[in-house]
PDB file of C-alpha atoms in Angstrom:
ATOM      1  CA  MET A1288     -30.817  -0.577  -8.991  1.00 92.00           C
ATOM      2  CA  LEU A1289     -27.473  -2.362  -8.597  1.00 93.00           C
ATOM      3  CA  ILE A1290     -28.972  -4.742  -5.635  1.00 93.00           C
ATOM      4  CA  CYS A1291     -32.423  -5.803  -7.569  1.00 95.00           C
ATOM      5  CA  ILE A1292     -29.534  -7.058 -10.362  1.00 94.00           C
ATOM      6  CA  SER A1293     -27.767  -8.326  -7.852  1.00 94.00           C
ATOM      7  CA  GLU A1294     -30.815 -10.346  -5.756  1.00 94.00           C
ATOM      8  CA  ARG A1295     -32.170 -11.051  -9.297  1.00 95.00           C
ATOM      9  CA  LEU A1296     -28.918 -12.909 -10.718  1.00 94.00           C
ATOM     10  CA  GLY A1297     -28.283 -14.291  -6.775  1.00 94.00           C
ATOM     11  CA  ALA A1298     -25.012 -12.674  -5.986  1.00 93.00           C
ATOM     12  CA  PRO A1299     -23.755  -9.781  -5.413  1.00 95.00           C
ATOM     13  CA  ALA A1300     -21.278  -8.528  -7.694  1.00 95.00           C
ATOM     14  CA  SER A1301     -17.575  -8.621  -7.250  1.00 95.00           C
ATOM     15  CA  ILE A1302     -16.321  -5.252  -9.649  1.00 96.00           C
ATOM     16  CA  ILE A1303     -19.003  -2.451 -10.316  1.00 97.00           C
ATOM     17  CA  GLU A1304     -17.736  -0.759 -13.072  1.00 97.00           C
ATOM     18  CA  ILE A1305     -19.030   3.119 -13.752  1.00 97.00           C
ATOM     19  CA  HIS A1306     -18.875   5.753 -16.456  1.00 96.00           C
ATOM     20  CA  PRO A1307     -17.805   9.622 -15.610  1.00 95.00           C
ATOM     21  CA  GLY A1308     -20.616  11.066 -17.371  1.00 94.00           C
ATOM     22  CA  SER A1309     -19.893  14.846 -19.247  1.00 95.00           C
ATOM     23  CA  ASN A1310     -21.777  17.481 -16.674  1.00 95.00           C
ATOM     24  CA  GLN A1311     -18.700  20.087 -16.422  1.00 94.00           C
ATOM     25  CA  SER A1312     -19.838  20.960 -12.642  1.00 95.00           C
ATOM     26  CA  VAL A1313     -19.526  16.927 -11.761  1.00 96.00           C
ATOM     27  CA  SER A1314     -15.269  17.246 -10.218  1.00 97.00           C
ATOM     28  CA  MET A1315     -12.976  14.539  -9.134  1.00 97.00           C
ATOM     29  CA  LYS A1316     -13.629  14.911  -5.625  1.00 98.00           C
ATOM     30  CA  ASP A1317     -17.897  14.227  -5.871  1.00 98.00           C
ATOM     31  CA  ILE A1318     -16.459  10.840  -7.785  1.00 98.00           C
ATOM     32  CA  ALA A1319     -14.608   9.695  -5.094  1.00 98.00           C
ATOM     33  CA  LEU A1320     -17.058  10.469  -2.804  1.00 98.00           C
ATOM     34  CA  ALA A1321     -20.157   8.717  -5.081  1.00 97.00           C
ATOM     35  CA  MET A1322     -17.508   5.527  -5.522  1.00 97.00           C
ATOM     36  CA  ARG A1323     -17.553   5.176  -1.305  1.00 97.00           C
ATOM     37  CA  THR A1324     -20.781   6.620  -0.994  1.00 97.00           C
ATOM     38  CA  LEU A1325     -22.070   2.796  -3.491  1.00 97.00           C
ATOM     39  CA  ARG A1326     -19.454   0.979  -2.314  1.00 97.00           C
ATOM     40  CA  GLN A1327     -20.577   1.477   1.267  1.00 96.00           C
ATOM     41  CA  THR A1328     -24.233   1.456   0.416  1.00 96.00           C
ATOM     42  CA  TYR A1329     -24.214  -1.620  -2.401  1.00 97.00           C
ATOM     43  CA  GLY A1330     -21.220  -3.967   0.652  1.00 96.00           C
ATOM     44  CA  ASP A1331     -24.061  -2.914   3.926  1.00 95.00           C
ATOM     45  CA  HIS A1332     -26.842  -4.335   1.599  1.00 95.00           C
ATOM     46  CA  PHE A1333     -25.268  -7.826   1.240  1.00 95.00           C
ATOM     47  CA  ASN A1334     -23.733  -8.742   4.844  1.00 90.00           C
ATOM     48  CA  GLY A1335     -20.453  -5.748   4.447  1.00 87.00           C
ATOM     49  CA  ARG A1336     -19.057  -7.027   1.419  1.00 87.00           C
ATOM     50  CA  PRO A1337     -18.538  -4.831  -0.505  1.00 95.00           C
ATOM     51  CA  PRO A1338     -17.730  -4.705  -4.422  1.00 97.00           C
ATOM     52  CA  GLY A1339     -14.285  -3.015  -5.528  1.00 97.00           C
ATOM     53  CA  ILE A1340     -15.773  -0.045  -7.656  1.00 98.00           C
ATOM     54  CA  VAL A1341     -14.268   1.283 -11.361  1.00 98.00           C
ATOM     55  CA  LEU A1342     -14.657   4.120 -13.716  1.00 98.00           C
ATOM     56  CA  GLU A1343     -14.218   3.794 -17.263  1.00 98.00           C
ATOM     57  CA  ASN A1344     -12.773   6.516 -19.240  1.00 97.00           C
ATOM     58  CA  ARG A1345     -15.154   7.495 -22.024  1.00 96.00           C
ATOM     59  CA  ASN A1346     -14.633   9.212 -25.705  1.00 94.00           C
ATOM     60  CA  GLY A1347     -16.930  12.379 -24.743  1.00 93.00           C
ATOM     61  CA  SER A1348     -17.119  12.662 -21.744  1.00 96.00           C
ATOM     62  CA  ILE A1349     -15.286  13.934 -18.391  1.00 97.00           C
ATOM     63  CA  ILE A1350     -11.977  11.720 -18.335  1.00 98.00           C
ATOM     64  CA  GLU A1351     -10.986  10.730 -21.486  1.00 96.00           C
ATOM     65  CA  ASP A1352      -7.010  11.284 -20.971  1.00 97.00           C
ATOM     66  CA  GLY A1353      -4.161   9.958 -20.128  1.00 97.00           C
ATOM     67  CA  ARG A1354      -3.962  12.693 -17.663  1.00 97.00           C
ATOM     68  CA  GLN A1355      -7.787  13.215 -16.776  1.00 98.00           C
ATOM     69  CA  LEU A1356      -8.067   9.531 -15.594  1.00 98.00           C
ATOM     70  CA  ARG A1357      -4.212  10.297 -13.207  1.00 98.00           C
ATOM     71  CA  GLU A1358      -6.571  13.443 -12.014  1.00 98.00           C
ATOM     72  CA  PHE A1359      -9.189  11.175 -11.316  1.00 98.00           C
ATOM     73  CA  TRP A1360      -6.572   9.058  -9.465  1.00 98.00           C
ATOM     74  CA  THR A1361      -4.972  11.665  -7.544  1.00 98.00           C
ATOM     75  CA  ALA A1362      -8.842  12.511  -6.240  1.00 98.00           C
ATOM     76  CA  LEU A1363      -9.703   9.238  -4.950  1.00 98.00           C
ATOM     77  CA  GLN A1364      -5.897   9.655  -2.894  1.00 98.00           C
ATOM     78  CA  HIS A1365      -6.204  12.396  -1.719  1.00 98.00           C
ATOM     79  CA  HIS A1366     -10.389  12.145  -0.739  1.00 98.00           C
ATOM     80  CA  ALA A1367     -10.991   8.188  -0.117  1.00 98.00           C
ATOM     81  CA  PRO A1368      -7.594   6.446   0.244  1.00 98.00           C
ATOM     82  CA  GLU A1369      -9.128   3.415   1.705  1.00 97.00           C
ATOM     83  CA  LEU A1370     -10.421   2.540  -1.538  1.00 97.00           C
ATOM     84  CA  CYS A1371      -7.289   2.984  -3.562  1.00 97.00           C
ATOM     85  CA  GLY A1372      -6.252  -0.754  -3.397  1.00 94.00           C
ATOM     86  CA  SER A1373      -9.574  -2.301  -4.678  1.00 95.00           C
ATOM     87  CA  CYS A1374     -11.176   1.141  -6.983  1.00 97.00           C
ATOM     88  CA  GLY A1375      -9.576   2.979  -9.583  1.00 98.00           C
ATOM     89  CA  ILE A1376      -9.612   2.581 -13.178  1.00 98.00           C
ATOM     90  CA  VAL A1377     -10.839   0.618 -15.543  1.00 98.00           C
ATOM     91  CA  LEU A1378      -8.577   1.850 -18.641  1.00 98.00           C
ATOM     92  CA  ASP A1379     -10.224   1.416 -21.746  1.00 97.00           C
ATOM     93  CA  LEU A1380      -7.445   1.376 -24.574  1.00 97.00           C
ATOM     94  CA  SER A1381     -10.204   1.771 -27.733  1.00 96.00           C
ATOM     95  CA  ALA A1382     -11.430   4.825 -26.404  1.00 96.00           C
ATOM     96  CA  LEU A1383      -8.177   5.941 -24.802  1.00 97.00           C
ATOM     97  CA  SER A1384      -6.526   5.931 -28.339  1.00 96.00           C
ATOM     98  CA  ASN A1385     -10.247   7.274 -29.997  1.00 96.00           C
ATOM     99  CA  THR A1386      -9.254  10.471 -27.603  1.00 96.00           C
ATOM    100  CA  ALA A1387      -5.768  11.042 -28.746  1.00 97.00           C
ATOM    101  CA  GLY A1388      -7.247  10.490 -32.409  1.00 95.00           C
ATOM    102  CA  LEU A1389      -9.457  13.174 -31.930  1.00 95.00           C
ATOM    103  CA  GLN A1390      -7.395  15.967 -30.223  1.00 95.00           C
ATOM    104  CA  GLY A1391      -4.214  15.647 -32.698  1.00 95.00           C
ATOM    105  CA  ASP A1392      -1.988  13.693 -30.051  1.00 96.00           C
ATOM    106  CA  ALA A1393       0.203  10.694 -29.839  1.00 97.00           C
ATOM    107  CA  PHE A1394      -1.394   7.777 -27.911  1.00 97.00           C
ATOM    108  CA  GLU A1395       1.632   6.705 -26.452  1.00 97.00           C
ATOM    109  CA  ASP A1396       1.986  10.717 -24.757  1.00 97.00           C
ATOM    110  CA  TYR A1397      -1.963   9.393 -22.923  1.00 97.00           C
ATOM    111  CA  LEU A1398      -0.867   5.811 -22.000  1.00 98.00           C
ATOM    112  CA  GLY A1399       2.119   7.858 -20.164  1.00 97.00           C
ATOM    113  CA  ALA A1400       0.155   9.426 -17.966  1.00 98.00           C
ATOM    114  CA  VAL A1401      -2.269   6.987 -16.767  1.00 98.00           C
ATOM    115  CA  PRO A1402      -1.450   6.032 -13.150  1.00 97.00           C
ATOM    116  CA  VAL A1403      -0.533   1.983 -13.698  1.00 97.00           C
ATOM    117  CA  GLU A1404      -1.029   1.699 -10.250  1.00 97.00           C
ATOM    118  CA  GLY A1405      -4.442   3.117 -10.246  1.00 98.00           C
ATOM    119  CA  ILE A1406      -5.057   1.114 -13.387  1.00 98.00           C
ATOM    120  CA  MET A1407      -7.575  -2.105 -11.877  1.00 98.00           C
ATOM    121  CA  GLY A1408      -8.905  -3.987 -14.982  1.00 97.00           C
ATOM    122  CA  LEU A1409      -8.455  -3.257 -18.247  1.00 97.00           C
ATOM    123  CA  HIS A1410     -11.071  -2.656 -21.676  1.00 96.00           C
ATOM    124  CA  ILE A1411      -8.932  -4.919 -24.984  1.00 95.00           C
ATOM    125  CA  HIS A1412     -10.757  -4.017 -28.185  1.00 94.00           C
ATOM    126  CA  THR A1413     -10.810  -1.962 -31.306  1.00 92.00           C
ATOM    127  CA  ARG A1414     -13.936  -0.524 -31.595  1.00 88.00           C
ATOM    128  CA  HIS A1415     -15.868  -3.755 -30.005  1.00 90.00           C
ATOM    129  CA  GLN A1416     -13.956  -6.061 -32.900  1.00 92.00           C
ATOM    130  CA  ALA A1417     -10.658  -9.185 -31.649  1.00 94.00           C
ATOM    131  CA  PRO A1418      -8.099  -6.485 -31.537  1.00 96.00           C
ATOM    132  CA  SER A1419      -5.275  -7.105 -33.596  1.00 94.00           C
ATOM    133  CA  PRO A1420      -1.339  -6.258 -33.995  1.00 93.00           C
ATOM    134  CA  LYS A1421      -2.270  -4.259 -37.357  1.00 93.00           C
ATOM    135  CA  ASP A1422      -4.305  -2.146 -35.157  1.00 93.00           C
ATOM    136  CA  THR A1423      -3.417   1.954 -35.331  1.00 93.00           C
ATOM    137  CA  ILE A1424      -3.413   1.245 -31.073  1.00 96.00           C
ATOM    138  CA  PRO A1425       0.408  -0.115 -30.288  1.00 96.00           C
ATOM    139  CA  TRP A1426      -0.293  -2.761 -28.952  1.00 96.00           C
ATOM    140  CA  GLU A1427       3.274  -4.041 -28.023  1.00 94.00           C
ATOM    141  CA  THR A1428       3.553  -0.822 -25.718  1.00 95.00           C
ATOM    142  CA  VAL A1429       0.465  -1.279 -23.724  1.00 96.00           C
ATOM    143  CA  PHE A1430       1.526  -4.312 -22.573  1.00 95.00           C
ATOM    144  CA  ALA A1431       4.756  -3.306 -21.548  1.00 93.00           C
ATOM    145  CA  THR A1432       2.938  -1.184 -19.462  1.00 94.00           C
ATOM    146  CA  VAL A1433       0.094  -3.320 -18.520  1.00 92.00           C
ATOM    147  CA  ALA A1434       3.278  -5.290 -17.724  1.00 91.00           C
ATOM    148  CA  GLY A1435       4.009  -2.622 -15.144  1.00 92.00           C
ATOM    149  CA  ILE A1436       0.900  -2.771 -12.679  1.00 95.00           C
ATOM    150  CA  PRO A1437       1.910  -2.920  -9.686  1.00 94.00           C
ATOM    151  CA  HIS A1438      -1.481  -5.811  -8.726  1.00 95.00           C
ATOM    152  CA  ASP A1439      -3.647  -8.091  -9.888  1.00 93.00           C
ATOM    153  CA  PHE A1440      -5.566  -7.011 -12.527  1.00 94.00           C
ATOM    154  CA  PHE A1441      -8.851  -7.861 -14.365  1.00 95.00           C
ATOM    155  CA  ILE A1442      -8.910  -7.945 -18.582  1.00 93.00           C
ATOM    156  CA  ASN A1443     -13.030  -7.420 -20.296  1.00 92.00           C
ATOM    157  CA  PRO A1444     -12.369  -7.648 -23.746  1.00 90.00           C
ATOM    158  CA  GLU A1445     -15.318  -5.621 -24.710  1.00 89.00           C
ATOM    159  CA  ILE A1446     -16.157  -7.183 -27.667  1.00 90.00           C
ATOM    160  CA  HIS A1447     -20.074  -6.909 -29.015  1.00 89.00           C
ATOM    161  CA  HIS A1448     -19.926 -10.252 -30.532  1.00 88.00           C
ATOM    162  CA  ARG A1449     -19.749 -13.482 -28.728  1.00 87.00           C
ATOM    163  CA  ASP A1450     -17.865 -15.132 -31.766  1.00 91.00           C
ATOM    164  CA  GLN A1451     -14.662 -12.347 -31.102  1.00 92.00           C
ATOM    165  CA  VAL A1452     -14.062 -12.999 -27.437  1.00 91.00           C
ATOM    166  CA  ARG A1453     -11.861 -16.400 -27.964  1.00 92.00           C
ATOM    167  CA  GLU A1454      -9.841 -15.224 -30.263  1.00 93.00           C
ATOM    168  CA  THR A1455      -9.296 -11.670 -28.025  1.00 93.00           C
ATOM    169  CA  THR A1456      -8.752 -14.023 -25.207  1.00 91.00           C
ATOM    170  CA  ALA A1457      -5.604 -15.444 -27.390  1.00 93.00           C
ATOM    171  CA  PHE A1458      -4.895 -12.275 -28.608  1.00 95.00           C
ATOM    172  CA  CYS A1459      -4.014 -10.832 -24.918  1.00 92.00           C
ATOM    173  CA  LYS A1460      -1.957 -14.383 -23.408  1.00 91.00           C
ATOM    174  CA  GLY A1461      -0.541 -14.041 -27.213  1.00 91.00           C
ATOM    175  CA  TYR A1462       1.148 -10.202 -25.576  1.00 90.00           C
ATOM    176  CA  LEU A1463       1.268 -11.069 -21.681  1.00 87.00           C
ATOM    177  CA  GLY A1464       1.941 -15.180 -21.246  1.00 78.00           C
ATOM    178  CA  GLU A1465       1.011 -18.038 -19.237  1.00 59.00           C
ATOM    179  CA  GLY A1466       3.269 -17.188 -17.040  1.00 50.00           C
ATOM    180  CA  GLY A1467       2.906 -14.853 -14.118  1.00 42.00           C
ATOM    181  CA  ILE A1468       0.264 -12.931 -15.346  1.00 47.00           C
ATOM    182  CA  LYS A1469      -3.003 -14.634 -15.043  1.00 44.00           C
ATOM    183  CA  VAL A1470      -5.597 -13.463 -17.872  1.00 42.00           C
ATOM    184  CA  SER A1471      -8.953 -14.066 -17.536  1.00 42.00           C
TER     185      SER A1471
END
């Protein structure tokens, strides 16, 4: 399906996002090995140009909190270490906040458990609306953590309303600044 979509669009994907699902019998090792297969199969079809693969934390899935994201990253390092430079986590901060709230835990504890070296991208939104400093998500803490990511990463303003994308991009730039960190 991904190959067909890319062919229809006329270009291969540079990054593919996957979701962990809720099947408790799927292990972190299974996900890591599936990422390897997906990357290789897709890349082979497009003349050796494999995409990055990122896994999103999702509410109601087997990977929704910081501890589970750390467990996934550890499995990727152990079972498919060659992927660690191009594959990893796309951190959905709103989902992480929702999970913390539902579990009665501190968002900061969940965020602190996420391995920053495994973060390849961020979903920035508040329930798919433009974020605000007034949100329950402590954005200053988030962006202080993001500043510690030791490599380039992408930001996806995961907004369901086209007219709020510019506002979300400006929000991110306000916290990250224009110098040193590329916001796209």
